[in-house]
Amino acid sequence: MLKLFYAPNACSLAPHIALAEAGASFEAARLDLRAGDQRKPDYLAVNPKGRVPALVIPRGILTENPVILGWIAQTYPDARLKPDGDFFAFSEMQSFNLYLATTVHVAFAHLFRAERWADSDVAKDEMRAKVPAALAQVFRLIEERLSDGRRWVCGSQYTVADPYLYVFARWLERDGAGGSSAMPLTRAHCARMQERSAVKQILAAEGIEPV
Ligand SMILES: N[C@@H](CCC(=O)N[C@@H](CS)C(=O)NCC(=O)O)C(=O)O
């Protein structure tokens, strides 16, 4: 059976929802990041990067959200969690997922994990103070993408990119991350996500509330 290592309200929420949407049979193993579970030897043996998510599959262990999400979409074709069409359509979805992983996630990390880049309180506060403006900038492309009236990230078809964007829409509400920036289309997408039964199911499983 598949085993997903996750932490509540972390980026692992995306594959957690995607597995439920796929109808996959899986076990979910919870880590407490505040308690440092991700740095304990048991977990480092699963994922030496010391991060969630990690997905144990019959062939081995997958890490990195875009890879895990791509694997779920490819492995459960009946769930139609990737865009219909050729490899270009799949790659375009993955391009969006990589943007979330490498640019959007990292922008948030400057607020939540400032100690990765600075030691002094002054430097960390300066970095945190820039996060709302940085997020407004990185979300501009996402707002533009959603501005043609599409319901989901890839158009009319729901894909694994949607729960991934949902993670970051939730984080806009954390610690003033979103600042005064409205990001109305991202927030509307978030509301649509929260109407889905798989999302409700996984929020309950992680013990977290809708935003
Ligand atoms: N590039 C990784 C990032 C994973 C990541 O940073 N996960 C965070 C939770 S959102 C984590 O495990 N943080 C624990 C730590 O930094 O100690 C991915 O997209 O899967």
PDB file of C-alpha atoms in Angstrom, residues 17-179:
ATOM      1  CA  ILE A  17      -5.910  15.659  -1.425  1.00  0.00           C
ATOM      2  CA  ALA A  18      -4.735  14.311  -4.794  1.00  0.00           C
ATOM      3  CA  LEU A  19      -4.544  10.745  -3.430  1.00  0.00           C
ATOM      4  CA  ALA A  20      -8.104  11.078  -2.131  1.00  0.00           C
ATOM      5  CA  GLU A  21      -9.287  12.509  -5.463  1.00  0.00           C
ATOM      6  CA  ALA A  22      -7.596   9.591  -7.244  1.00  0.00           C
ATOM      7  CA  GLY A  23      -9.424   7.077  -5.067  1.00  0.00           C
ATOM      8  CA  ALA A  24      -6.048   5.599  -4.117  1.00  0.00           C
ATOM      9  CA  SER A  25      -5.664   3.230  -1.235  1.00  0.00           C
ATOM     10  CA  PHE A  26      -3.021   4.752   1.029  1.00  0.00           C
ATOM     11  CA  GLU A  27      -1.821   5.088   4.574  1.00  0.00           C
ATOM     12  CA  ALA A  28      -1.123   8.567   5.922  1.00  0.00           C
ATOM     13  CA  ALA A  29       1.718   9.030   8.436  1.00  0.00           C
ATOM     14  CA  ARG A  30       1.601  12.318  10.333  1.00  0.00           C
ATOM     15  CA  LEU A  31       4.736  14.247  11.298  1.00  0.00           C
ATOM     16  CA  ASP A  32       4.858  17.077  13.819  1.00  0.00           C
ATOM     17  CA  LEU A  33       7.223  19.594  12.223  1.00  0.00           C
ATOM     18  CA  ARG A  34       7.321  21.808  15.341  1.00  0.00           C
ATOM     19  CA  ALA A  35       8.505  18.818  17.357  1.00  0.00           C
ATOM     20  CA  GLY A  36      11.203  18.160  14.756  1.00  0.00           C
ATOM     21  CA  ASP A  37       9.896  14.766  13.594  1.00  0.00           C
ATOM     22  CA  GLN A  38      11.300  15.526  10.122  1.00  0.00           C
ATOM     23  CA  ARG A  39      14.864  15.505  11.503  1.00  0.00           C
ATOM     24  CA  LYS A  40      14.579  12.243  13.416  1.00  0.00           C
ATOM     25  CA  PRO A  41      16.584   9.276  12.113  1.00  0.00           C
ATOM     26  CA  ASP A  42      13.467   7.217  11.323  1.00  0.00           C
ATOM     27  CA  TYR A  43      12.183   9.859   8.965  1.00  0.00           C
ATOM     28  CA  LEU A  44      15.584  10.792   7.513  1.00  0.00           C
ATOM     29  CA  ALA A  45      15.809   7.165   6.437  1.00  0.00           C
ATOM     30  CA  VAL A  46      12.658   7.799   4.377  1.00  0.00           C
ATOM     31  CA  ASN A  47      13.552  11.272   3.139  1.00  0.00           C
ATOM     32  CA  PRO A  48      17.120  12.453   3.805  1.00  0.00           C
ATOM     33  CA  LYS A  49      16.010  15.993   2.889  1.00  0.00           C
ATOM     34  CA  GLY A  50      14.084  16.153   6.164  1.00  0.00           C
ATOM     35  CA  ARG A  51      10.980  17.568   4.523  1.00  0.00           C
ATOM     36  CA  VAL A  52       7.432  16.474   3.802  1.00  0.00           C
ATOM     37  CA  PRO A  53       5.901  15.164   1.625  1.00  0.00           C
ATOM     38  CA  ALA A  54       7.369  11.761   0.901  1.00  0.00           C
ATOM     39  CA  LEU A  55       5.369   9.051  -0.812  1.00  0.00           C
ATOM     40  CA  VAL A  56       6.340   5.411  -0.474  1.00  0.00           C
ATOM     41  CA  ILE A  57       5.280   3.507  -3.593  1.00  0.00           C
ATOM     42  CA  PRO A  58       6.001  -0.101  -4.565  1.00  0.00           C
ATOM     43  CA  ARG A  59       9.084   0.934  -6.605  1.00  0.00           C
ATOM     44  CA  GLY A  60      10.657   3.162  -3.940  1.00  0.00           C
ATOM     45  CA  ILE A  61      10.209   6.572  -2.379  1.00  0.00           C
ATOM     46  CA  LEU A  62       9.207   9.754  -4.180  1.00  0.00           C
ATOM     47  CA  THR A  63       9.867  13.235  -2.849  1.00  0.00           C
ATOM     48  CA  GLU A  64       9.164  16.758  -4.207  1.00  0.00           C
ATOM     49  CA  ASN A  65       5.580  17.828  -4.721  1.00  0.00           C
ATOM     50  CA  PRO A  66       5.575  18.230  -8.518  1.00  0.00           C
ATOM     51  CA  VAL A  67       7.000  14.740  -8.910  1.00  0.00           C
ATOM     52  CA  ILE A  68       4.561  13.152  -6.469  1.00  0.00           C
ATOM     53  CA  LEU A  69       1.614  14.994  -7.996  1.00  0.00           C
ATOM     54  CA  GLY A  70       2.705  14.043 -11.515  1.00  0.00           C
ATOM     55  CA  TRP A  71       3.036  10.420 -10.437  1.00  0.00           C
ATOM     56  CA  ILE A  72      -0.461  10.383  -8.925  1.00  0.00           C
ATOM     57  CA  ALA A  73      -1.945  11.962 -12.056  1.00  0.00           C
ATOM     58  CA  GLN A  74      -0.202   9.430 -14.317  1.00  0.00           C
ATOM     59  CA  THR A  75      -0.890   6.407 -12.137  1.00  0.00           C
ATOM     60  CA  TYR A  76      -4.646   6.923 -11.777  1.00  0.00           C
ATOM     61  CA  PRO A  77      -5.732   7.884 -15.315  1.00  0.00           C
ATOM     62  CA  ASP A  78      -9.389   7.119 -14.618  1.00  0.00           C
ATOM     63  CA  ALA A  79      -9.448   9.936 -12.066  1.00  0.00           C
ATOM     64  CA  ARG A  80      -8.495  12.406 -14.852  1.00  0.00           C
ATOM     65  CA  LEU A  81      -6.174  14.465 -12.661  1.00  0.00           C
ATOM     66  CA  LYS A  82      -4.024  15.691 -15.544  1.00  0.00           C
ATOM     67  CA  PRO A  83      -5.126  17.658 -18.591  1.00  0.00           C
ATOM     68  CA  ASP A  84      -6.514  15.626 -21.450  1.00  0.00           C
ATOM     69  CA  GLY A  85      -4.164  15.692 -24.389  1.00  0.00           C
ATOM     70  CA  ASP A  86      -0.558  15.059 -25.211  1.00  0.00           C
ATOM     71  CA  PHE A  87       2.680  15.333 -23.244  1.00  0.00           C
ATOM     72  CA  PHE A  88       2.763  19.077 -23.898  1.00  0.00           C
ATOM     73  CA  ALA A  89      -0.450  19.495 -21.889  1.00  0.00           C
ATOM     74  CA  PHE A  90       1.035  17.445 -19.043  1.00  0.00           C
ATOM     75  CA  SER A  91       4.286  19.430 -19.182  1.00  0.00           C
ATOM     76  CA  GLU A  92       2.417  22.720 -19.109  1.00  0.00           C
ATOM     77  CA  MET A  93       0.692  21.588 -15.904  1.00  0.00           C
ATOM     78  CA  GLN A  94       4.055  20.570 -14.460  1.00  0.00           C
ATOM     79  CA  SER A  95       5.498  23.941 -15.413  1.00  0.00           C
ATOM     80  CA  PHE A  96       2.828  25.532 -13.209  1.00  0.00           C
ATOM     81  CA  ASN A  97       3.542  23.052 -10.406  1.00  0.00           C
ATOM     82  CA  LEU A  98       7.269  23.791 -10.585  1.00  0.00           C
ATOM     83  CA  TYR A  99       6.527  27.519 -10.388  1.00  0.00           C
ATOM     84  CA  LEU A 100       4.606  26.859  -7.174  1.00  0.00           C
ATOM     85  CA  ALA A 101       7.431  24.723  -5.769  1.00  0.00           C
ATOM     86  CA  THR A 102      10.405  26.869  -6.686  1.00  0.00           C
ATOM     87  CA  THR A 103       9.029  30.395  -6.568  1.00  0.00           C
ATOM     88  CA  VAL A 104       5.771  30.636  -4.617  1.00  0.00           C
ATOM     89  CA  HIS A 105       6.717  28.173  -1.865  1.00  0.00           C
ATOM     90  CA  VAL A 106      10.146  29.768  -1.453  1.00  0.00           C
ATOM     91  CA  ALA A 107       8.586  33.229  -1.130  1.00  0.00           C
ATOM     92  CA  PHE A 108       6.458  31.976   1.777  1.00  0.00           C
ATOM     93  CA  ALA A 109       9.460  30.250   3.336  1.00  0.00           C
ATOM     94  CA  HIS A 110      11.092  33.657   3.825  1.00  0.00           C
ATOM     95  CA  LEU A 111       8.286  34.359   6.310  1.00  0.00           C
ATOM     96  CA  PHE A 112       7.873  30.957   7.951  1.00  0.00           C
ATOM     97  CA  ARG A 113      11.505  29.783   7.821  1.00  0.00           C
ATOM     98  CA  ALA A 114      13.551  33.001   7.858  1.00  0.00           C
ATOM     99  CA  GLU A 115      16.238  31.252   9.919  1.00  0.00           C
ATOM    100  CA  ARG A 116      17.282  29.360   6.781  1.00  0.00           C
ATOM    101  CA  TRP A 117      18.734  32.535   5.320  1.00  0.00           C
ATOM    102  CA  ALA A 118      19.645  34.801   8.241  1.00  0.00           C
ATOM    103  CA  ASP A 119      20.717  34.692  11.887  1.00  0.00           C
ATOM    104  CA  SER A 120      20.150  38.142  13.312  1.00  0.00           C
ATOM    105  CA  ASP A 121      16.673  39.271  14.313  1.00  0.00           C
ATOM    106  CA  VAL A 122      17.116  42.425  12.279  1.00  0.00           C
ATOM    107  CA  ALA A 123      17.914  40.529   9.089  1.00  0.00           C
ATOM    108  CA  LYS A 124      15.061  38.076   9.666  1.00  0.00           C
ATOM    109  CA  ASP A 125      12.576  40.895  10.335  1.00  0.00           C
ATOM    110  CA  GLU A 126      13.702  42.721   7.199  1.00  0.00           C
ATOM    111  CA  MET A 127      13.232  39.578   5.151  1.00  0.00           C
ATOM    112  CA  ARG A 128       9.795  38.897   6.636  1.00  0.00           C
ATOM    113  CA  ALA A 129       8.699  42.473   6.010  1.00  0.00           C
ATOM    114  CA  LYS A 130       9.274  42.019   2.270  1.00  0.00           C
ATOM    115  CA  VAL A 131       7.172  38.865   1.986  1.00  0.00           C
ATOM    116  CA  PRO A 132       3.729  40.443   1.319  1.00  0.00           C
ATOM    117  CA  ALA A 133       5.168  42.487  -1.561  1.00  0.00           C
ATOM    118  CA  ALA A 134       7.076  39.481  -2.902  1.00  0.00           C
ATOM    119  CA  LEU A 135       3.911  37.380  -2.768  1.00  0.00           C
ATOM    120  CA  ALA A 136       1.880  40.059  -4.533  1.00  0.00           C
ATOM    121  CA  GLN A 137       4.445  39.864  -7.314  1.00  0.00           C
ATOM    122  CA  VAL A 138       4.614  36.077  -7.625  1.00  0.00           C
ATOM    123  CA  PHE A 139       0.821  35.705  -7.458  1.00  0.00           C
ATOM    124  CA  ARG A 140       0.348  38.206 -10.289  1.00  0.00           C
ATOM    125  CA  LEU A 141       1.039  35.491 -12.879  1.00  0.00           C
ATOM    126  CA  ILE A 142      -1.434  33.166 -11.169  1.00  0.00           C
ATOM    127  CA  GLU A 143      -4.121  35.851 -11.080  1.00  0.00           C
ATOM    128  CA  GLU A 144      -3.483  36.510 -14.790  1.00  0.00           C
ATOM    129  CA  ARG A 145      -3.818  32.830 -15.560  1.00  0.00           C
ATOM    130  CA  LEU A 146      -7.169  32.614 -13.772  1.00  0.00           C
ATOM    131  CA  SER A 147      -8.438  35.865 -15.302  1.00  0.00           C
ATOM    132  CA  ASP A 148      -9.905  34.221 -18.417  1.00  0.00           C
ATOM    133  CA  GLY A 149     -12.726  32.818 -16.296  1.00  0.00           C
ATOM    134  CA  ARG A 150     -11.302  29.307 -16.029  1.00  0.00           C
ATOM    135  CA  ARG A 151     -12.579  27.265 -13.114  1.00  0.00           C
ATOM    136  CA  TRP A 152      -9.365  25.330 -12.527  1.00  0.00           C
ATOM    137  CA  VAL A 153      -5.644  25.936 -13.055  1.00  0.00           C
ATOM    138  CA  CYS A 154      -5.551  24.040 -16.361  1.00  0.00           C
ATOM    139  CA  GLY A 155      -8.943  25.250 -17.616  1.00  0.00           C
ATOM    140  CA  SER A 156     -12.231  23.433 -17.265  1.00  0.00           C
ATOM    141  CA  GLN A 157     -10.549  20.227 -16.107  1.00  0.00           C
ATOM    142  CA  TYR A 158      -9.591  19.778 -12.472  1.00  0.00           C
ATOM    143  CA  THR A 159      -5.999  18.510 -12.115  1.00  0.00           C
ATOM    144  CA  VAL A 160      -3.388  17.891  -9.408  1.00  0.00           C
ATOM    145  CA  ALA A 161      -2.282  21.520  -9.873  1.00  0.00           C
ATOM    146  CA  ASP A 162      -5.479  22.619  -8.122  1.00  0.00           C
ATOM    147  CA  PRO A 163      -4.847  21.145  -4.667  1.00  0.00           C
ATOM    148  CA  TYR A 164      -1.275  22.434  -4.954  1.00  0.00           C
ATOM    149  CA  LEU A 165      -2.445  26.012  -5.583  1.00  0.00           C
ATOM    150  CA  TYR A 166      -4.939  25.527  -2.740  1.00  0.00           C
ATOM    151  CA  VAL A 167      -2.059  24.984  -0.276  1.00  0.00           C
ATOM    152  CA  PHE A 168      -0.653  28.430  -1.030  1.00  0.00           C
ATOM    153  CA  ALA A 169      -4.070  30.129  -1.039  1.00  0.00           C
ATOM    154  CA  ARG A 170      -4.460  28.799   2.511  1.00  0.00           C
ATOM    155  CA  TRP A 171      -1.040  30.127   3.469  1.00  0.00           C
ATOM    156  CA  LEU A 172      -2.012  33.649   2.358  1.00  0.00           C
ATOM    157  CA  GLU A 173      -4.099  33.687   5.535  1.00  0.00           C
ATOM    158  CA  ARG A 174      -1.155  32.676   7.781  1.00  0.00           C
ATOM    159  CA  ASP A 175       0.822  35.237   9.802  1.00  0.00           C
ATOM    160  CA  GLY A 176      -0.278  38.111   7.567  1.00  0.00           C
ATOM    161  CA  ALA A 177       1.499  36.537   4.590  1.00  0.00           C
ATOM    162  CA  GLY A 178      -0.916  37.917   2.020  1.00  0.00           C
ATOM    163  CA  GLY A 179      -0.791  41.417   3.512  1.00  0.00           C
TER     164      GLY A 179
END
